[in-house]
Amino acid sequence: MTIILEPGRSFNMVIINSLRAAGDAKFPVYMAMISMWGIGLPIAYLLGIQLELGLIGVWISFIVDEWVRGIFMYRRWRSRVWTEYRLSST
């Protein structure tokens, strides 16, 4: 299962750090909170407890969370909204 999780995690790290370097730091933080609490936790509860998959269900929720967050980060990067932000030179 890790072989499916790690490309999503690596993808996230590259794009999130690219957005932060471009000055768009708030969006990745907000998306992380929304994704973890709105996607990861409910799916972990559903698969791990309700469907009795245990740790396998939790790992599946990690995979879904990373890939969904990666898709949103990629869409943010492609939208080029981050070009409007500037880093302060203090």
Tab-separated table of C-alpha atoms in Angstrom:
chain	number	residue	atom	x	y	z
A	1	MET	CA	0.000	0.000	0.000
A	2	THR	CA	2.935	2.282	0.625
A	3	ILE	CA	3.858	2.032	-3.041
A	4	ILE	CA	0.596	3.865	-3.832
A	5	LEU	CA	0.898	6.349	-0.940
A	6	GLU	CA	4.446	7.596	-1.437
A	7	PRO	CA	4.121	9.024	-4.976
A	8	GLY	CA	1.145	11.093	-3.762
A	9	ARG	CA	3.064	12.277	-0.712
A	10	SER	CA	6.133	13.172	-2.786
A	11	PHE	CA	3.962	14.969	-5.307
A	12	ASN	CA	2.383	16.958	-2.476
A	13	MET	CA	5.695	17.905	-0.936
A	14	VAL	CA	7.073	19.242	-4.205
A	15	ILE	CA	4.005	21.287	-5.148
A	16	ILE	CA	3.287	22.555	-1.621
A	17	ASN	CA	6.870	23.708	-1.173
A	18	SER	CA	6.781	25.327	-4.611
A	19	LEU	CA	3.629	27.247	-3.667
A	20	ARG	CA	5.181	28.314	-0.360
A	21	ALA	CA	8.337	29.470	-2.135
A	22	ALA	CA	6.168	31.527	-4.486
A	23	GLY	CA	4.527	33.241	-1.505
A	24	ASP	CA	1.301	31.237	-1.418
A	25	ALA	CA	1.621	29.691	2.045
A	26	LYS	CA	-1.937	30.019	3.353
A	27	PHE	CA	-3.660	27.879	0.747
A	28	PRO	CA	-1.581	24.733	1.428
A	29	VAL	CA	-2.167	25.082	5.171
A	30	TYR	CA	-5.911	25.508	4.789
A	31	MET	CA	-6.122	22.650	2.304
A	32	ALA	CA	-4.150	20.401	4.648
A	33	MET	CA	-6.595	21.069	7.474
A	34	ILE	CA	-9.643	20.592	5.270
A	35	SER	CA	-8.211	17.473	3.671
A	36	MET	CA	-7.107	15.793	6.892
A	37	TRP	CA	-10.258	16.576	8.858
A	38	GLY	CA	-12.750	16.459	5.992
A	39	ILE	CA	-11.399	13.569	3.944
A	40	GLY	CA	-8.831	11.561	5.894
A	41	LEU	CA	-10.611	11.280	9.224
A	42	PRO	CA	-14.090	10.383	7.909
A	43	ILE	CA	-12.698	7.807	5.484
A	44	ALA	CA	-10.501	6.308	8.225
A	45	TYR	CA	-13.530	6.046	10.498
A	46	LEU	CA	-15.706	4.579	7.768
A	47	LEU	CA	-13.198	2.030	6.519
A	48	GLY	CA	-11.347	1.316	9.741
A	49	ILE	CA	-14.233	1.097	12.206
A	50	GLN	CA	-17.535	0.858	10.357
A	51	LEU	CA	-16.361	-1.564	7.670
A	52	GLU	CA	-13.941	-3.235	10.122
A	53	LEU	CA	-10.872	-2.997	7.901
A	54	GLY	CA	-8.722	-1.762	10.791
A	55	LEU	CA	-5.306	-0.431	9.869
A	56	ILE	CA	-5.789	-1.260	6.205
A	57	GLY	CA	-8.752	1.142	6.150
A	58	VAL	CA	-6.666	3.824	7.835
A	59	TRP	CA	-3.895	3.374	5.260
A	60	ILE	CA	-6.433	3.634	2.453
A	61	SER	CA	-7.634	6.917	3.964
A	62	PHE	CA	-4.025	8.176	4.009
A	63	ILE	CA	-3.711	7.305	0.333
A	64	VAL	CA	-6.968	9.042	-0.605
A	65	ASP	CA	-6.058	12.105	1.470
A	66	GLU	CA	-2.626	12.508	-0.111
A	67	TRP	CA	-3.850	12.058	-3.667
A	68	VAL	CA	-6.887	14.322	-3.316
A	69	ARG	CA	-4.759	17.021	-1.688
A	70	GLY	CA	-2.177	16.598	-4.452
A	71	ILE	CA	-4.836	17.110	-7.114
A	72	PHE	CA	-6.045	20.300	-5.426
A	73	MET	CA	-2.483	21.597	-5.070
A	74	TYR	CA	-1.780	20.823	-8.708
A	75	ARG	CA	-4.925	22.693	-9.757
A	76	ARG	CA	-3.794	25.651	-7.624
A	77	TRP	CA	-0.375	25.580	-9.276
A	78	ARG	CA	-1.859	25.400	-12.786
A	79	SER	CA	-4.296	28.248	-12.034
A	80	ARG	CA	-1.304	30.559	-11.495
A	81	VAL	CA	-3.180	32.442	-8.754
A	82	TRP	CA	0.032	32.320	-6.759
A	83	THR	CA	1.712	34.735	-9.219
A	84	GLU	CA	-0.222	37.574	-7.590
A	85	TYR	CA	1.463	37.044	-4.233
A	86	ARG	CA	4.701	38.707	-3.281
A	87	LEU	CA	7.158	37.859	-0.591
A	88	SER	CA	7.938	40.660	1.817
A	89	SER	CA	11.552	41.790	1.837
A	90	THR	CA	11.971	42.564	5.506
